[in-house]
mmCIF file of N, CA and C in Angstrom:
data_model
loop_
_atom_site.group_PDB
_atom_site.id
_atom_site.type_symbol
_atom_site.label_atom_id
_atom_site.label_comp_id
_atom_site.label_asym_id
_atom_site.label_seq_id
_atom_site.Cartn_x
_atom_site.Cartn_y
_atom_site.Cartn_z
ATOM 1 N N MET K 29 7.815 11.958 -16.119
ATOM 2 C CA MET K 29 8.617 12.564 -14.973
ATOM 3 C C MET K 29 8.163 13.960 -14.763
ATOM 4 N N ILE K 30 8.012 14.760 -15.765
ATOM 5 C CA ILE K 30 7.630 16.217 -15.600
ATOM 6 C C ILE K 30 6.207 16.418 -14.868
ATOM 7 N N GLY K 31 5.380 15.356 -15.367
ATOM 8 C CA GLY K 31 3.941 15.525 -14.735
ATOM 9 C C GLY K 31 4.020 15.094 -13.342
ATOM 10 N N ALA K 32 4.918 14.120 -12.984
ATOM 11 C CA ALA K 32 5.020 13.694 -11.481
ATOM 12 C C ALA K 32 5.652 14.658 -10.561
ATOM 13 N N ILE K 33 6.701 15.369 -11.143
ATOM 14 C CA ILE K 33 7.343 16.526 -10.369
ATOM 15 C C ILE K 33 6.124 17.603 -10.295
ATOM 16 N N SER K 34 5.533 17.943 -11.258
ATOM 17 C CA SER K 34 4.579 18.988 -11.192
ATOM 18 C C SER K 34 3.460 18.639 -10.160
ATOM 19 N N LYS K 35 3.035 17.471 -10.115
ATOM 20 C CA LYS K 35 2.096 17.007 -9.292
ATOM 21 C C LYS K 35 2.761 17.004 -7.744
ATOM 22 N N TYR K 36 3.856 16.736 -7.622
ATOM 23 C CA TYR K 36 4.627 16.619 -6.199
ATOM 24 C C TYR K 36 4.783 17.954 -5.814
ATOM 25 N N ILE K 37 5.189 19.035 -6.605
ATOM 26 C CA ILE K 37 5.332 20.321 -6.022
ATOM 27 C C ILE K 37 3.984 21.209 -5.841
ATOM 28 N N SER K 38 2.931 20.735 -6.493
ATOM 29 C CA SER K 38 1.766 21.538 -6.452
ATOM 30 C C SER K 38 0.827 20.898 -5.482
ATOM 31 N N THR K 39 0.911 19.902 -4.883
ATOM 32 C CA THR K 39 0.256 19.189 -3.748
ATOM 33 C C THR K 39 0.723 19.634 -2.410
ATOM 34 N N GLU K 40 -0.331 20.194 -1.658
ATOM 35 C CA GLU K 40 0.054 20.650 -0.218
ATOM 36 C C GLU K 40 0.554 19.571 0.426
ATOM 37 N N ASN K 41 1.659 19.879 1.364
ATOM 38 C CA ASN K 41 2.334 18.946 1.999
ATOM 39 C C ASN K 41 2.979 19.591 3.155
ATOM 40 N N LYS K 42 2.595 19.334 4.460
ATOM 41 C CA LYS K 42 3.227 19.818 5.760
ATOM 42 C C LYS K 42 4.698 19.655 5.647
ATOM 43 N N ASN K 43 5.273 18.715 5.227
ATOM 44 C CA ASN K 43 6.559 18.129 5.288
ATOM 45 C C ASN K 43 7.192 18.195 3.977
ATOM 46 N N PHE K 44 6.947 19.136 3.064
ATOM 47 C CA PHE K 44 7.455 19.242 1.694
ATOM 48 C C PHE K 44 9.123 19.162 1.744
ATOM 49 N N GLN K 45 9.523 18.467 0.970
ATOM 50 C CA GLN K 45 11.039 18.353 0.744
ATOM 51 C C GLN K 45 11.357 18.519 -0.819
ATOM 52 N N PRO K 46 12.015 19.451 -1.222
ATOM 53 C CA PRO K 46 12.504 19.625 -2.588
ATOM 54 C C PRO K 46 13.261 18.382 -2.996
ATOM 55 N N MET K 47 13.161 17.741 -4.188
ATOM 56 C CA MET K 47 13.844 16.540 -4.577
ATOM 57 C C MET K 47 14.029 16.573 -6.028
ATOM 58 N N ASN K 48 15.028 15.726 -6.512
ATOM 59 C CA ASN K 48 15.283 15.583 -7.899
ATOM 60 C C ASN K 48 14.287 14.618 -8.563
ATOM 61 N N ALA K 49 14.203 14.527 -9.831
ATOM 62 C CA ALA K 49 13.306 13.565 -10.457
ATOM 63 C C ALA K 49 13.840 12.029 -10.033
ATOM 64 N N ASN K 50 12.883 11.248 -9.734
ATOM 65 C CA ASN K 50 13.275 9.899 -9.366
ATOM 66 C C ASN K 50 11.920 9.008 -9.452
ATOM 67 N N PHE K 51 12.145 7.719 -9.798
ATOM 68 C CA PHE K 51 11.042 6.928 -9.954
ATOM 69 C C PHE K 51 9.966 6.719 -8.884
ATOM 70 N N GLY K 52 10.462 7.057 -7.491
ATOM 71 C CA GLY K 52 9.694 7.030 -6.454
ATOM 72 C C GLY K 52 8.407 7.945 -6.326
ATOM 73 N N ILE K 53 8.469 9.012 -7.277
ATOM 74 C CA ILE K 53 7.378 9.989 -7.319
ATOM 75 C C ILE K 53 6.201 9.690 -8.422
ATOM 76 N N LEU K 54 6.602 8.625 -9.293
ATOM 77 C CA LEU K 54 5.573 8.188 -10.289
ATOM 78 C C LEU K 54 4.532 7.367 -9.685
ATOM 79 N N PRO K 55 3.387 7.428 -10.341
ATOM 80 C CA PRO K 55 2.237 6.609 -9.789
ATOM 81 C C PRO K 55 2.657 5.107 -9.935
ATOM 82 N N PRO K 56 2.122 4.344 -8.927
ATOM 83 C CA PRO K 56 2.708 2.898 -8.960
ATOM 84 C C PRO K 56 2.169 2.212 -10.247
ATOM 85 N N LEU K 57 2.690 0.965 -10.447
ATOM 86 C CA LEU K 57 2.273 0.096 -11.478
ATOM 87 C C LEU K 57 1.038 -0.662 -10.999
ATOM 88 N N GLU K 58 0.412 -1.220 -11.811
ATOM 89 C CA GLU K 58 -0.956 -2.104 -11.446
ATOM 90 C C GLU K 58 -0.312 -3.366 -10.788
ATOM 91 N N ALA K 59 0.636 -3.890 -11.337
ATOM 92 C CA ALA K 59 1.200 -5.133 -10.724
ATOM 93 C C ALA K 59 2.595 -4.960 -10.219
ATOM 94 N N LYS K 60 2.930 -5.579 -9.181
ATOM 95 C CA LYS K 60 4.291 -5.374 -8.464
ATOM 96 C C LYS K 60 5.292 -6.140 -9.240
ATOM 97 N N ILE K 61 6.382 -5.484 -9.458
ATOM 98 C CA ILE K 61 7.533 -6.118 -10.283
ATOM 99 C C ILE K 61 8.692 -5.943 -9.366
ATOM 100 N N LYS K 62 9.263 -7.139 -8.922
ATOM 101 C CA LYS K 62 10.419 -7.091 -7.994
ATOM 102 C C LYS K 62 11.752 -6.707 -8.789
ATOM 103 N N ASP K 63 11.891 -7.175 -9.906
ATOM 104 C CA ASP K 63 13.168 -6.881 -10.722
ATOM 105 C C ASP K 63 13.361 -5.418 -10.900
ATOM 106 N N LYS K 64 14.146 -4.677 -10.320
ATOM 107 C CA LYS K 64 14.273 -3.332 -10.278
ATOM 108 C C LYS K 64 14.309 -2.732 -11.907
ATOM 109 N N LYS K 65 15.268 -3.397 -12.607
ATOM 110 C CA LYS K 65 15.562 -3.048 -14.028
ATOM 111 C C LYS K 65 14.260 -3.030 -14.648
ATOM 112 N N LEU K 66 13.551 -4.296 -14.552
ATOM 113 C CA LEU K 66 12.369 -4.416 -15.376
ATOM 114 C C LEU K 66 11.260 -3.512 -14.898
ATOM 115 N N ARG K 67 11.116 -3.230 -13.551
ATOM 116 C CA ARG K 67 10.202 -2.272 -13.150
ATOM 117 C C ARG K 67 10.364 -0.779 -13.576
ATOM 118 N N TYR K 68 11.623 -0.405 -13.580
ATOM 119 C CA TYR K 68 12.049 0.945 -14.076
ATOM 120 C C TYR K 68 11.690 0.948 -15.764
ATOM 121 N N GLU K 69 12.084 -0.155 -16.286
ATOM 122 C CA GLU K 69 11.879 -0.203 -17.894
ATOM 123 C C GLU K 69 10.303 -0.046 -18.109
ATOM 124 N N THR K 70 9.503 -0.749 -17.309
ATOM 125 C CA THR K 70 8.029 -0.713 -17.420
ATOM 126 C C THR K 70 7.434 0.660 -17.236
ATOM 127 N N LEU K 71 7.940 1.314 -16.093
ATOM 128 C CA LEU K 71 7.515 2.622 -15.870
ATOM 129 C C LEU K 71 7.899 3.610 -16.838
ATOM 130 N N SER K 72 9.171 3.368 -17.543
ATOM 131 C CA SER K 72 9.514 4.242 -18.767
ATOM 132 C C SER K 72 8.710 4.267 -19.826
ATOM 133 N N ASN K 73 8.270 2.794 -20.159
ATOM 134 C CA ASN K 73 7.507 2.603 -21.405
ATOM 135 C C ASN K 73 6.101 3.053 -21.168
ATOM 136 N N ARG K 74 5.652 3.038 -19.953
ATOM 137 C CA ARG K 74 4.210 3.491 -19.560
ATOM 138 C C ARG K 74 4.243 5.070 -19.900
ATOM 139 N N SER K 75 5.270 5.594 -19.404
ATOM 140 C CA SER K 75 5.386 7.123 -19.580
ATOM 141 C C SER K 75 5.573 7.442 -21.111
ATOM 142 N N LEU K 76 6.280 6.764 -21.775
ATOM 143 C CA LEU K 76 6.504 7.079 -23.222
ATOM 144 C C LEU K 76 5.191 6.832 -23.962
ATOM 145 N N LYS K 77 4.284 5.936 -23.535
ATOM 146 C CA LYS K 77 3.027 5.694 -24.190
ATOM 147 C C LYS K 77 2.104 6.922 -23.970
ATOM 148 N N ASN K 78 2.142 7.614 -22.977
ATOM 149 C CA ASN K 78 1.325 8.643 -22.440
ATOM 150 C C ASN K 78 1.864 10.041 -22.858
ATOM 151 N N PHE K 79 3.050 10.057 -23.482
ATOM 152 C CA PHE K 79 3.786 11.253 -23.937
ATOM 153 C C PHE K 79 3.058 11.752 -25.250
ATOM 154 N N PRO K 80 2.672 13.008 -25.368
ATOM 155 C CA PRO K 80 1.891 13.347 -26.530
ATOM 156 C C PRO K 80 2.762 13.427 -27.918
ATOM 157 N N ILE K 81 4.067 13.293 -27.796
ATOM 158 C CA ILE K 81 4.802 13.443 -29.064
ATOM 159 C C ILE K 81 5.144 11.868 -29.552
ATOM 160 N N LYS K 82 4.745 11.540 -30.987
ATOM 161 C CA LYS K 82 4.882 10.265 -31.505
ATOM 162 C C LYS K 82 6.222 9.930 -31.343
ATOM 163 N N ASN K 83 6.346 8.618 -30.693
ATOM 164 C CA ASN K 83 7.660 8.040 -30.552
ATOM 165 C C ASN K 83 8.082 7.278 -31.689
ATOM 166 N N THR K 84 9.326 7.126 -32.207
ATOM 167 C CA THR K 84 9.643 6.350 -33.230
ATOM 168 C C THR K 84 10.714 5.284 -32.989
#
């Protein structure tokens, strides 16, 4: 989420609007998932895999 917010605020945009962290600014998944709970869980797991600290 930190990376997505950093990208959002550092990308030039004529209609820039400050916003809180939300799943809408994350890069999309490869496959569409209709179930919102499963989609958010998949986004979270993808983020954790890319996080530099070892998860236990």
